[in-house]
PDB file of C-alpha atoms in Angstrom:
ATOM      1  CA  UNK A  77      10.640 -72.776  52.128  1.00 39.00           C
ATOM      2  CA  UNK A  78       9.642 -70.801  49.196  1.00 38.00           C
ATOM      3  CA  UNK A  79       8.800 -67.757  50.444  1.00 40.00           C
ATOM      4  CA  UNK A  80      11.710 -67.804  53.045  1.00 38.00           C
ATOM      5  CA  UNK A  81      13.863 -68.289  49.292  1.00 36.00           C
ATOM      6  CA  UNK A  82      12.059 -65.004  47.547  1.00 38.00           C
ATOM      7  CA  UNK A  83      13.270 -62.871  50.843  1.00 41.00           C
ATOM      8  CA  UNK A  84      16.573 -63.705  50.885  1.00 38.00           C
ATOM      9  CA  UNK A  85      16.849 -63.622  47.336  1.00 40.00           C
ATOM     10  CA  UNK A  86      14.732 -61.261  45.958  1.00 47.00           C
ATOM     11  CA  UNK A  87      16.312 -57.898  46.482  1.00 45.00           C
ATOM     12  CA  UNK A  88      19.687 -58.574  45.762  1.00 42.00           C
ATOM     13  CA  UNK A  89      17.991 -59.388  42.033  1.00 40.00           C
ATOM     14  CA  UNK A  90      16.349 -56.201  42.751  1.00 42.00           C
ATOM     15  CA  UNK A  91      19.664 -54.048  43.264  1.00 41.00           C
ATOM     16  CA  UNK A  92      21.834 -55.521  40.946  1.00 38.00           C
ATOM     17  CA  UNK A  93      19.590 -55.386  37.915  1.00 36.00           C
ATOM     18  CA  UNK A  94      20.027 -51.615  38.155  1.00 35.00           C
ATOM     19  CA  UNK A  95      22.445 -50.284  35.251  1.00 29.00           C
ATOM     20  CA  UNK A  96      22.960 -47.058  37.545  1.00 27.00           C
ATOM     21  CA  UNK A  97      23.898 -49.452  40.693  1.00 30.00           C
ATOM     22  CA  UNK A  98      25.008 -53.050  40.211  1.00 33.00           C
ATOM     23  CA  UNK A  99      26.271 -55.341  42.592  1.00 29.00           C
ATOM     24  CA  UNK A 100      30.103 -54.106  42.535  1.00 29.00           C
ATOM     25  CA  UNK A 101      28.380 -50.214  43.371  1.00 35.00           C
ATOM     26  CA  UNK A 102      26.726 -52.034  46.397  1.00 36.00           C
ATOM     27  CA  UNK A 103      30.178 -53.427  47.423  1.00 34.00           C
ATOM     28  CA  UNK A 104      31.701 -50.006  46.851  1.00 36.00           C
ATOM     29  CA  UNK A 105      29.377 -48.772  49.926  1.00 36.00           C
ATOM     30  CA  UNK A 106      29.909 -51.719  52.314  1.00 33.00           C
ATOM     31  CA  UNK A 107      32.917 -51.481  54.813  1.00 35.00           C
ATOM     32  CA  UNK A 108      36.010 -53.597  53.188  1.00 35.00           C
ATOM     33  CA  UNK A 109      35.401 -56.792  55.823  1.00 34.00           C
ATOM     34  CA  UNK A 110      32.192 -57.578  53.716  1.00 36.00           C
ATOM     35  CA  UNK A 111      33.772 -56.866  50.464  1.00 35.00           C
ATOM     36  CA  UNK A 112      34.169 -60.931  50.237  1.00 40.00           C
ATOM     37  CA  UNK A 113      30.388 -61.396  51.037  1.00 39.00           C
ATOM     38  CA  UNK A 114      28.480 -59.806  48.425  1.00 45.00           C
ATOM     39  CA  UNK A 115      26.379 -62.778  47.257  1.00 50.00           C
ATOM     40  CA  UNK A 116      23.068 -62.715  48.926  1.00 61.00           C
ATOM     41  CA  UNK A 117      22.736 -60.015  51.842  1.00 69.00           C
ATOM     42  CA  UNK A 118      22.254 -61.575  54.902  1.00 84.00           C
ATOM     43  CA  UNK A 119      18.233 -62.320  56.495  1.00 89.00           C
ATOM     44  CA  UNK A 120      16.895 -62.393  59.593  1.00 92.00           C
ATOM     45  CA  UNK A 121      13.070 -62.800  60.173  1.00 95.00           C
ATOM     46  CA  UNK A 122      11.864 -61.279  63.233  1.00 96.00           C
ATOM     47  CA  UNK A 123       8.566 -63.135  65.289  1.00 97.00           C
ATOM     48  CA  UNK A 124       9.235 -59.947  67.548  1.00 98.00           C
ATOM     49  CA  UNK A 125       8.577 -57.109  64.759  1.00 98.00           C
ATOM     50  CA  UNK A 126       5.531 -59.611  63.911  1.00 98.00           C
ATOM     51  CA  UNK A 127       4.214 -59.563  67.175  1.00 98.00           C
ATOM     52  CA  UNK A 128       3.910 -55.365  67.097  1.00 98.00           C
ATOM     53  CA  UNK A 129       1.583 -55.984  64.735  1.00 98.00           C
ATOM     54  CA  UNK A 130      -0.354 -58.190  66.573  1.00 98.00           C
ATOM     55  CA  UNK A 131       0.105 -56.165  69.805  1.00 98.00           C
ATOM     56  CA  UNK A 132      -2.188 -53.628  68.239  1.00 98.00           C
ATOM     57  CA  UNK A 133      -4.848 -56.119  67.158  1.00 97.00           C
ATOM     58  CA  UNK A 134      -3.935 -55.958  62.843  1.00 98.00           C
ATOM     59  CA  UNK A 135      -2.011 -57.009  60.576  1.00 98.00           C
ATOM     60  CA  UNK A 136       0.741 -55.917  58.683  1.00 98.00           C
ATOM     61  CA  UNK A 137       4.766 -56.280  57.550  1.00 98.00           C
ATOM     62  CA  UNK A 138       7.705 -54.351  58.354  1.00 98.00           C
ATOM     63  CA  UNK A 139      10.999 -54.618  56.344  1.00 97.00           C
ATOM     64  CA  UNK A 140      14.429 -52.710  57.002  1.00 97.00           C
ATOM     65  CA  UNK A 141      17.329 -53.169  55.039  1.00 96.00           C
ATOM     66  CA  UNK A 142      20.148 -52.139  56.801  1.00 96.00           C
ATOM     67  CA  UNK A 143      22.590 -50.913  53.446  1.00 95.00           C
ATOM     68  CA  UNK A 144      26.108 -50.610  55.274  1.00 94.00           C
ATOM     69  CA  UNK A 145      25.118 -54.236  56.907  1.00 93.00           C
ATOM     70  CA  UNK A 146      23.827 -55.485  53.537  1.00 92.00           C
ATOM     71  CA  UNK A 147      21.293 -57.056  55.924  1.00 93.00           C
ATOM     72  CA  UNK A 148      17.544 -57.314  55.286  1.00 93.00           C
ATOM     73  CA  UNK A 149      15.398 -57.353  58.446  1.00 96.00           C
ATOM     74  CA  UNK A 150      11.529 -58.523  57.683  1.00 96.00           C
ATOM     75  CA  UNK A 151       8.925 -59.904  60.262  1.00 97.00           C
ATOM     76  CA  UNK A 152       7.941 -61.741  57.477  1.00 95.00           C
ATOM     77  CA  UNK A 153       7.963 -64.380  55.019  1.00 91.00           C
ATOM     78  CA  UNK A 154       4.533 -63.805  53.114  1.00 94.00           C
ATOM     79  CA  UNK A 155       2.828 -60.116  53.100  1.00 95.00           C
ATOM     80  CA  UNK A 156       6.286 -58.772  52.343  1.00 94.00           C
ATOM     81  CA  UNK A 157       6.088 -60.019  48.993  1.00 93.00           C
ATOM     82  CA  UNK A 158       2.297 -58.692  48.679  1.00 96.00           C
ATOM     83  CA  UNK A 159       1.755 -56.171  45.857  1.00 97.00           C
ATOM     84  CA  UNK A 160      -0.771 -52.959  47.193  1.00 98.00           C
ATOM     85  CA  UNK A 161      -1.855 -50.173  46.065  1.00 98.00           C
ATOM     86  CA  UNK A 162       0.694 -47.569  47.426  1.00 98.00           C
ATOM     87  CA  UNK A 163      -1.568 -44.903  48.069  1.00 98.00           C
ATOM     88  CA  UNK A 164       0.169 -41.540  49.222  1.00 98.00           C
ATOM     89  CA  UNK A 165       3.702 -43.089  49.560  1.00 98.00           C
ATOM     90  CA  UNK A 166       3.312 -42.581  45.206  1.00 98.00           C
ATOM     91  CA  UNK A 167       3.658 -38.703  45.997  1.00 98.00           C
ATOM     92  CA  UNK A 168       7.255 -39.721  45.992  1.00 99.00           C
ATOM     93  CA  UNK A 169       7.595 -40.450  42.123  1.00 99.00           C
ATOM     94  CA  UNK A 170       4.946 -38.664  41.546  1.00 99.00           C
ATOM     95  CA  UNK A 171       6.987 -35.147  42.649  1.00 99.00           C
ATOM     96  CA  UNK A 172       9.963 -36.751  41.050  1.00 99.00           C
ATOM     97  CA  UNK A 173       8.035 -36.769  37.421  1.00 99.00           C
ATOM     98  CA  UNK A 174       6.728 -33.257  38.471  1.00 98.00           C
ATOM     99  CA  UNK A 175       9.960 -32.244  38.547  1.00 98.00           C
ATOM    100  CA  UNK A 176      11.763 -33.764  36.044  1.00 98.00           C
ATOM    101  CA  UNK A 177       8.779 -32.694  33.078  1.00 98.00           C
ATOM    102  CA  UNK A 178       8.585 -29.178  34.834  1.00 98.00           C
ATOM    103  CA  UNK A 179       4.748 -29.950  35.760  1.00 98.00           C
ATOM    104  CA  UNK A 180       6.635 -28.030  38.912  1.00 98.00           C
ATOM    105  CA  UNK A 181       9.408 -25.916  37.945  1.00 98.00           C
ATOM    106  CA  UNK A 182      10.405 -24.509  42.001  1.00 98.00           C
ATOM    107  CA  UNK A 183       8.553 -26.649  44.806  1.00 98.00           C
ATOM    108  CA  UNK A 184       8.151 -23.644  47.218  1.00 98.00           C
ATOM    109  CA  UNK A 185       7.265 -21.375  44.444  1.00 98.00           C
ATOM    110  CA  UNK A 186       5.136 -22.840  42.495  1.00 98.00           C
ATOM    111  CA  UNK A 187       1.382 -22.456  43.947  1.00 98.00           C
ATOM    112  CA  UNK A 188      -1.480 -24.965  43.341  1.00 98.00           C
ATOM    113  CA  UNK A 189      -4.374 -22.869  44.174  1.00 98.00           C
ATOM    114  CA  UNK A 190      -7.591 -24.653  46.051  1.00 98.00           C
ATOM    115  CA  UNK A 191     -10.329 -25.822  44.114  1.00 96.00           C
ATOM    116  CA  UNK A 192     -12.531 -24.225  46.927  1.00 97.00           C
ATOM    117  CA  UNK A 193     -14.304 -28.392  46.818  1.00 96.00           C
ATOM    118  CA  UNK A 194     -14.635 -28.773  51.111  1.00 96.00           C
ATOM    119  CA  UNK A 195     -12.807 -31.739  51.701  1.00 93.00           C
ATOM    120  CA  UNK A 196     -13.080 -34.164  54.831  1.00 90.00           C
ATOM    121  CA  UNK A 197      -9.027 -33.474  55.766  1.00 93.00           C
ATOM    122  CA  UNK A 198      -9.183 -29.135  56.769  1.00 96.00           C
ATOM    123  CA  UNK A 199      -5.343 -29.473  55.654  1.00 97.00           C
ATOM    124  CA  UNK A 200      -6.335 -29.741  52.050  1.00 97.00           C
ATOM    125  CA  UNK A 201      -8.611 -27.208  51.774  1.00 98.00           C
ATOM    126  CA  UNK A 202      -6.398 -24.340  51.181  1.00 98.00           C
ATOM    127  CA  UNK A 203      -3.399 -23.303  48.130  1.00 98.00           C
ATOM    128  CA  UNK A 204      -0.444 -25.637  48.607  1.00 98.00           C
ATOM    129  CA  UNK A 205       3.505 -25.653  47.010  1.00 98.00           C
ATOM    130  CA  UNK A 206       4.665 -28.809  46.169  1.00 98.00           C
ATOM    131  CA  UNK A 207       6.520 -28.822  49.783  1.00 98.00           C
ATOM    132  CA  UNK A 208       3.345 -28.228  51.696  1.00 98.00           C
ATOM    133  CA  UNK A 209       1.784 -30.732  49.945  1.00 98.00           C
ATOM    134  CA  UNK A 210       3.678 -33.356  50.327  1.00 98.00           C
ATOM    135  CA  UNK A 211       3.522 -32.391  54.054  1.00 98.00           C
ATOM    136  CA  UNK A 212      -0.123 -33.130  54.702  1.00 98.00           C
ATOM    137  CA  UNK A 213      -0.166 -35.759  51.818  1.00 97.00           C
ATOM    138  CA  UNK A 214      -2.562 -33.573  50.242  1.00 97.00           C
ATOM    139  CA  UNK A 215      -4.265 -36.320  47.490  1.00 97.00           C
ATOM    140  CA  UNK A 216      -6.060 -33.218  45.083  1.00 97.00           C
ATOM    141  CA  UNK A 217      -2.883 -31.655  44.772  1.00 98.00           C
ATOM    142  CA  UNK A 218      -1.151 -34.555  43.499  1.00 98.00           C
ATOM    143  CA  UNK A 219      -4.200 -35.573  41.023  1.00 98.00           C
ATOM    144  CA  UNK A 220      -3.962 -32.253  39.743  1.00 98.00           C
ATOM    145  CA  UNK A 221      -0.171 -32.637  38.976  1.00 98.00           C
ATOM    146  CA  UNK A 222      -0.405 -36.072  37.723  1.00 98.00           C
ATOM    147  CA  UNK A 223      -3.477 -34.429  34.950  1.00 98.00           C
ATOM    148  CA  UNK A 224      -0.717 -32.366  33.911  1.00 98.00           C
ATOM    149  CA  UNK A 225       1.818 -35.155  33.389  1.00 98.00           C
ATOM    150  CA  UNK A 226      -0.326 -36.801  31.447  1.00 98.00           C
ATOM    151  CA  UNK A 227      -0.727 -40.409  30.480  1.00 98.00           C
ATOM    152  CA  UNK A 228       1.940 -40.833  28.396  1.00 98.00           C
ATOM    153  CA  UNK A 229       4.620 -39.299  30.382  1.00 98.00           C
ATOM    154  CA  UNK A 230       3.722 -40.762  33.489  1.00 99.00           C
ATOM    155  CA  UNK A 231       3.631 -44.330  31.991  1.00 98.00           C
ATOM    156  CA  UNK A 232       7.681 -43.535  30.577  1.00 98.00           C
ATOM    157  CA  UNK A 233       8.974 -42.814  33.783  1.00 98.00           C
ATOM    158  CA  UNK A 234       6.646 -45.269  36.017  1.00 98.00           C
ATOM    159  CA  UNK A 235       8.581 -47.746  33.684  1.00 98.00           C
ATOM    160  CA  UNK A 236      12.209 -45.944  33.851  1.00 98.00           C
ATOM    161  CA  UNK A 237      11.904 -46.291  37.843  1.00 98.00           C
ATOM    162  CA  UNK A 238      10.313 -49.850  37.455  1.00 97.00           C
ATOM    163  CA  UNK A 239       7.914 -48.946  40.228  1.00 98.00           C
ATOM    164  CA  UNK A 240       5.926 -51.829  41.190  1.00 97.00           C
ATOM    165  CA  UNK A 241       4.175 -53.587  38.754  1.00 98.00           C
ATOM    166  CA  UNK A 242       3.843 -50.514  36.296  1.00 98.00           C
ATOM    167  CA  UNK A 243       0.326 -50.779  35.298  1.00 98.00           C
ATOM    168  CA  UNK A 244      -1.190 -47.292  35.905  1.00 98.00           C
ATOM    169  CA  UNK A 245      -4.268 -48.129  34.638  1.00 98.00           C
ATOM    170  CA  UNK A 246      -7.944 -47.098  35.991  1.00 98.00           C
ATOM    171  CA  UNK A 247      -7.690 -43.406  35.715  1.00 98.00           C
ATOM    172  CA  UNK A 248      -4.714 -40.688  36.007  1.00 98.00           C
ATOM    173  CA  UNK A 249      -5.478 -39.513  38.994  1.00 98.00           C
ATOM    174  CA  UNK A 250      -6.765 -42.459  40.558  1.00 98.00           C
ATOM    175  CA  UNK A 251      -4.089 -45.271  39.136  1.00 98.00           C
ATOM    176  CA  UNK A 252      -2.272 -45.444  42.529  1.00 98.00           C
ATOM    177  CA  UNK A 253      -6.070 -44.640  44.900  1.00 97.00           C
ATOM    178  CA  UNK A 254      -8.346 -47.090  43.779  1.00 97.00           C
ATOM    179  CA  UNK A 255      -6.788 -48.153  40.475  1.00 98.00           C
ATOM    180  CA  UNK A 256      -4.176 -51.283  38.973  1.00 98.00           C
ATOM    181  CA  UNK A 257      -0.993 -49.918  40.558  1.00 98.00           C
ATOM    182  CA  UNK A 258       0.388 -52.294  42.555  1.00 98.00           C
ATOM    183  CA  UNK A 259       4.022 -52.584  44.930  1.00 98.00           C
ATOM    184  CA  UNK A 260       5.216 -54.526  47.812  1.00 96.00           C
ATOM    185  CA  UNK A 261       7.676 -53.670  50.589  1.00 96.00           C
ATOM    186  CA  UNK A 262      10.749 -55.233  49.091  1.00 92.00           C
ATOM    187  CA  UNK A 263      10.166 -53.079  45.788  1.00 96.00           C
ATOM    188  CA  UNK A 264       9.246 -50.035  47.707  1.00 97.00           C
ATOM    189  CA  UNK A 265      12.647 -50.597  49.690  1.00 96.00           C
ATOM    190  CA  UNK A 266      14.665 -51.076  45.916  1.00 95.00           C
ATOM    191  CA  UNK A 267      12.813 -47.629  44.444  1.00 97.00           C
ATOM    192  CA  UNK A 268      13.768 -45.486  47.891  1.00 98.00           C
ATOM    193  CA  UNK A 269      17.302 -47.107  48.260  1.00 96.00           C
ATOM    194  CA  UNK A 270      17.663 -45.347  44.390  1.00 97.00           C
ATOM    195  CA  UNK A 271      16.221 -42.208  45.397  1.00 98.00           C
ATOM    196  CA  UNK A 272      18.270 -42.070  48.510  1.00 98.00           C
ATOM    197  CA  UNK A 273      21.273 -42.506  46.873  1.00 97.00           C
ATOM    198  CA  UNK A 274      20.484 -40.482  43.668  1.00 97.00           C
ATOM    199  CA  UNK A 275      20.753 -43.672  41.382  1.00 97.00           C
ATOM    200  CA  UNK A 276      17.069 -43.291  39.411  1.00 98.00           C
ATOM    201  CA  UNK A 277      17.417 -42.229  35.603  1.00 98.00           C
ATOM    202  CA  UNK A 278      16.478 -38.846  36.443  1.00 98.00           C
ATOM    203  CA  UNK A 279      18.498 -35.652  37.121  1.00 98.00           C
ATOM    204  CA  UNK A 280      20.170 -35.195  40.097  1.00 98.00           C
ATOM    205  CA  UNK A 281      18.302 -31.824  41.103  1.00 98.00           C
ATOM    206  CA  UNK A 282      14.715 -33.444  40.882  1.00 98.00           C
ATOM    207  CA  UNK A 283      16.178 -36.313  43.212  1.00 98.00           C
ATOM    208  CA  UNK A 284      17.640 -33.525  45.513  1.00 98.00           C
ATOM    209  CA  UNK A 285      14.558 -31.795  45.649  1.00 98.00           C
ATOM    210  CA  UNK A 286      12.233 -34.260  46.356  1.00 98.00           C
ATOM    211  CA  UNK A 287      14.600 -36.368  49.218  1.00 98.00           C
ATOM    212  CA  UNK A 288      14.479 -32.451  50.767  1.00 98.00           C
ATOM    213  CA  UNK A 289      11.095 -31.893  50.857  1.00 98.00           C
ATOM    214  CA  UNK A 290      10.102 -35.886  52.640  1.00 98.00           C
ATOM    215  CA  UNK A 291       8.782 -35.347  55.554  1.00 98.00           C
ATOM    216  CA  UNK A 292      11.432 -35.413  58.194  1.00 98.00           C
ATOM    217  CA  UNK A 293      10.837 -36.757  61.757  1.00 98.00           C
ATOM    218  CA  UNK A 294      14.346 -36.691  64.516  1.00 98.00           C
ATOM    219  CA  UNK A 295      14.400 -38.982  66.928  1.00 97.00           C
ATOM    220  CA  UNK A 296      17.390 -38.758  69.659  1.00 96.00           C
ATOM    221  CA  UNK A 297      20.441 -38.034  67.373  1.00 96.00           C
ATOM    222  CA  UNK A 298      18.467 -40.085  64.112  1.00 98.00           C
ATOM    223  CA  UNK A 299      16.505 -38.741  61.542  1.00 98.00           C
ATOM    224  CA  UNK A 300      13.428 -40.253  59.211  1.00 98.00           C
ATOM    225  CA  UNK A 301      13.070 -39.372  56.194  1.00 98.00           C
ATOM    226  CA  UNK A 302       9.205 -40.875  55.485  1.00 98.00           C
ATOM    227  CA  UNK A 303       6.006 -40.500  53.268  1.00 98.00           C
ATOM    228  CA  UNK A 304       3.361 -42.337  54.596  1.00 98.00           C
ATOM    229  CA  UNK A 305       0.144 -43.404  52.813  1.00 98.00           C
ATOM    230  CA  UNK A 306      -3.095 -44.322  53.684  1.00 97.00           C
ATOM    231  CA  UNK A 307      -5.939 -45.905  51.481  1.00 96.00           C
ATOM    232  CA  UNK A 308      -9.004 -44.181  51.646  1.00 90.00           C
ATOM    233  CA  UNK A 309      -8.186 -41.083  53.353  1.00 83.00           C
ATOM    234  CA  UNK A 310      -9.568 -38.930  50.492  1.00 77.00           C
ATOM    235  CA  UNK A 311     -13.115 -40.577  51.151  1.00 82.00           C
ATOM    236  CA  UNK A 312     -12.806 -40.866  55.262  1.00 79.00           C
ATOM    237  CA  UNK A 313     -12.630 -44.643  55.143  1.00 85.00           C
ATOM    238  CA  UNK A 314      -8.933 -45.903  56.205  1.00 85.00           C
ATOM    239  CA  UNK A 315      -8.054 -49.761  55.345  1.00 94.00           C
ATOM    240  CA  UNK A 316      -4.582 -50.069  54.475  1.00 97.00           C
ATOM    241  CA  UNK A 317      -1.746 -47.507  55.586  1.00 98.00           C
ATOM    242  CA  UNK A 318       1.967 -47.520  54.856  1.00 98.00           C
ATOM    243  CA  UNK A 319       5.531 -45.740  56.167  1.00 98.00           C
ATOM    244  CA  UNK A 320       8.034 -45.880  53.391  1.00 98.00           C
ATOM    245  CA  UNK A 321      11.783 -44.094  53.519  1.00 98.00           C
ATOM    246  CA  UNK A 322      14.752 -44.422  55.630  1.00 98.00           C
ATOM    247  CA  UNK A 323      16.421 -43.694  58.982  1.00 98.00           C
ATOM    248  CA  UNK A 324      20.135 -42.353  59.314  1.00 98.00           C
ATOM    249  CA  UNK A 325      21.675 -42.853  62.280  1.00 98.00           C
ATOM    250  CA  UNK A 326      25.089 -41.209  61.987  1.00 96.00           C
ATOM    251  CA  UNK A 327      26.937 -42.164  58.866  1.00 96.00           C
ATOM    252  CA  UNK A 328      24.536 -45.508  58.621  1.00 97.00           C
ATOM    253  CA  UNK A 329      21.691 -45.799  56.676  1.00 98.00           C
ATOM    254  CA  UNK A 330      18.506 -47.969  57.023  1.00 98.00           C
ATOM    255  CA  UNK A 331      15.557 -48.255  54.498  1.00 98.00           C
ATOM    256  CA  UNK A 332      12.857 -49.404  54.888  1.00 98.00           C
ATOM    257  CA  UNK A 333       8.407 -50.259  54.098  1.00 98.00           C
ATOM    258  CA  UNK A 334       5.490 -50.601  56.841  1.00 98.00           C
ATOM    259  CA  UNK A 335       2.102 -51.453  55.475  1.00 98.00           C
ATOM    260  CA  UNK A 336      -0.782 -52.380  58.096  1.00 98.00           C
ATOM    261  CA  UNK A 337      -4.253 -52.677  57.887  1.00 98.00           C
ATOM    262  CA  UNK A 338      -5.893 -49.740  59.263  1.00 96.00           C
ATOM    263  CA  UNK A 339      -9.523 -50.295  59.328  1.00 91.00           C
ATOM    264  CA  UNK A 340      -9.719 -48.844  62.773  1.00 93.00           C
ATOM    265  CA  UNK A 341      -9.623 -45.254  63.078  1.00 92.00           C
ATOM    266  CA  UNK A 342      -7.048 -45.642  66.129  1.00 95.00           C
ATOM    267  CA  UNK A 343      -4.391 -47.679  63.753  1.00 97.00           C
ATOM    268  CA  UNK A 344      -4.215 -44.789  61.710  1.00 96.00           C
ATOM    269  CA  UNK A 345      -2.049 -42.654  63.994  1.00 96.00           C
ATOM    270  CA  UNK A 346       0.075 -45.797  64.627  1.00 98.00           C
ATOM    271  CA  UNK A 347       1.864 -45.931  61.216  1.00 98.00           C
ATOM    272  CA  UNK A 348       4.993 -43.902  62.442  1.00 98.00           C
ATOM    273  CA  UNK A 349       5.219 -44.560  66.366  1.00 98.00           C
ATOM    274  CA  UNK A 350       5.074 -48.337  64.911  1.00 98.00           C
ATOM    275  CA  UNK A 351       8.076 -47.542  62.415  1.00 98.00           C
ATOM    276  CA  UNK A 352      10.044 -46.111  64.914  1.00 98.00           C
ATOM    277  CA  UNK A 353       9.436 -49.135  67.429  1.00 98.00           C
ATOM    278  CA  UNK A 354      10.724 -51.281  64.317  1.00 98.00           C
ATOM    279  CA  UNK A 355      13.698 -49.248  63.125  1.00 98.00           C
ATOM    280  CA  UNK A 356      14.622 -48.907  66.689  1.00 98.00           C
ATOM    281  CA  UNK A 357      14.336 -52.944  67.582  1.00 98.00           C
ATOM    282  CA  UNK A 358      16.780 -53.158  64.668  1.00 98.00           C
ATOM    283  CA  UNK A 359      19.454 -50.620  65.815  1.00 97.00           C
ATOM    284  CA  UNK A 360      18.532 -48.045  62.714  1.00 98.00           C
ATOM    285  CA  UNK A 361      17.620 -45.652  65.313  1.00 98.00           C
TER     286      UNK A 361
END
């Protein structure tokens, strides 16, 4: 009963703590029959999004929230509420602070030249822009840019987004790899939701910029806007991998977090055909 309690109350405390969004803002985006209803957003959990996971012999959680529903959609009570490390799906803040310090002043422009280090992913060996390295989740890149934000800034704005449980301790370009960064599904939702709708205490262009350069997959007349992330991928040895971003179908808008445990080399290509199967049991796609 406890855990059922945290999911259906837990992000509404997440989304109306926000000065730049509040629960009347939420209202403001909801069609006028649910205008009444803005306690709690309605919960379902799925057995049947569960059971994907099982289907392909692991384990993970999938939530959606469904924002012009105000409906959260989880296949579970328990890992949803799990802290992990977020691995590559922290390229998303972490090219927001690029951004917003001018560690990257143009993401096309701007080149990060190879270290010439033979790495075990061909895709990173070469120069990447901020956009084509997002695009292969390129992890030196990224450690590179989050030297040259430094400790202290990073820290500021890991705290101004309230991302996870803020602790970017064990390393600067390892905090969110192997270090004390944690963040669950439900506060992976709450951080995109504010990106997606411009609403983090940055400027407006950085949050442009970065939504533009996500990864996009189209499905049918839908579109995914994703990062994924995968634990160990720097070092060859996959164990946890995650989906994070949101689906718009039309004028309606889905967000949502996937995290599985990919210790099998055959989960890791599963993350997004496994998203899609969940967004699309849930009518976001």
């Amino acid at each position: 009963m406890v855990a059922a309690t945290f999911i259906i109350y837990r992000i509404p405390l997440l989304l109306t703590r926000r000065s730049t969004f509040g629960l009347l803002a939420a209202a403001a985006t909801l069609p006028s029959r649910a205008l009444a209803h803005v306690a709690p957003p309605r919960n379902e959990i799925r057995d049947s999004l569960a059971k994907r996971f099982t289907d392909l012999g692991t384990s993970g959680t999938f939530v959606g929230y469904k924002v012009e529903d105000y409906l959260i959609v989880a296949s579970d009570k328990e890992r949803s509420g799990e802290g992990k490390l977020p691995a590559s799906t922290f390229k998303i803040p972490n090219s927001l602070i690029a951004l917003e310090t001018g560690v990257v002043a143009d993401p096309d422009k701007d080149v990060f030249p190879w270290d010439g280090v033979k790495r075990p992913i061909e895709a990173w060996n070469k120069d990447h822009t901020l956009r084509s390295a997002i695009a292969v989740s390129a992890v030196p890149v990224y450690q590179e840019i989050a030297r040259r934000i430094g400790q202290e800034r990073m820290q500021k704005y890991v705290d101004e987004f309230d991302y996870g449980n803020r602790d970017i301790g064990g390393g600067i370009d390892q905090f969110w790899l192997t270090g004390n960064l944690r963040i669950d599904p439900v506060e992976q939702i709450d951080f995109v939701d504010r990106l997606r709708r411009r609403a983090l205490p940055i400027s407006k262009r950085s949050q442009d910029l970065v939504a533009d350069i996500l990864p996009v997959t189209k499905v049918g007349d839908s579109v995914i806007r994703a990062k994924s992330g995968l634990l160990g991928a720097e070092r060859g040895e996959p164990s946890l991998g995650w989906m994070v971003g949101w689906a718009e179908k039309g004028e309606a808008h889905t967000v949502f977090a996937l995290n599985m445990d990919c210790k099998e080399p055959r989960l890791v290509g599963e993350r997004m055909p496994l998203t899609q199967a969940c967004l699309a049991e849930i009518g976001a796609i």
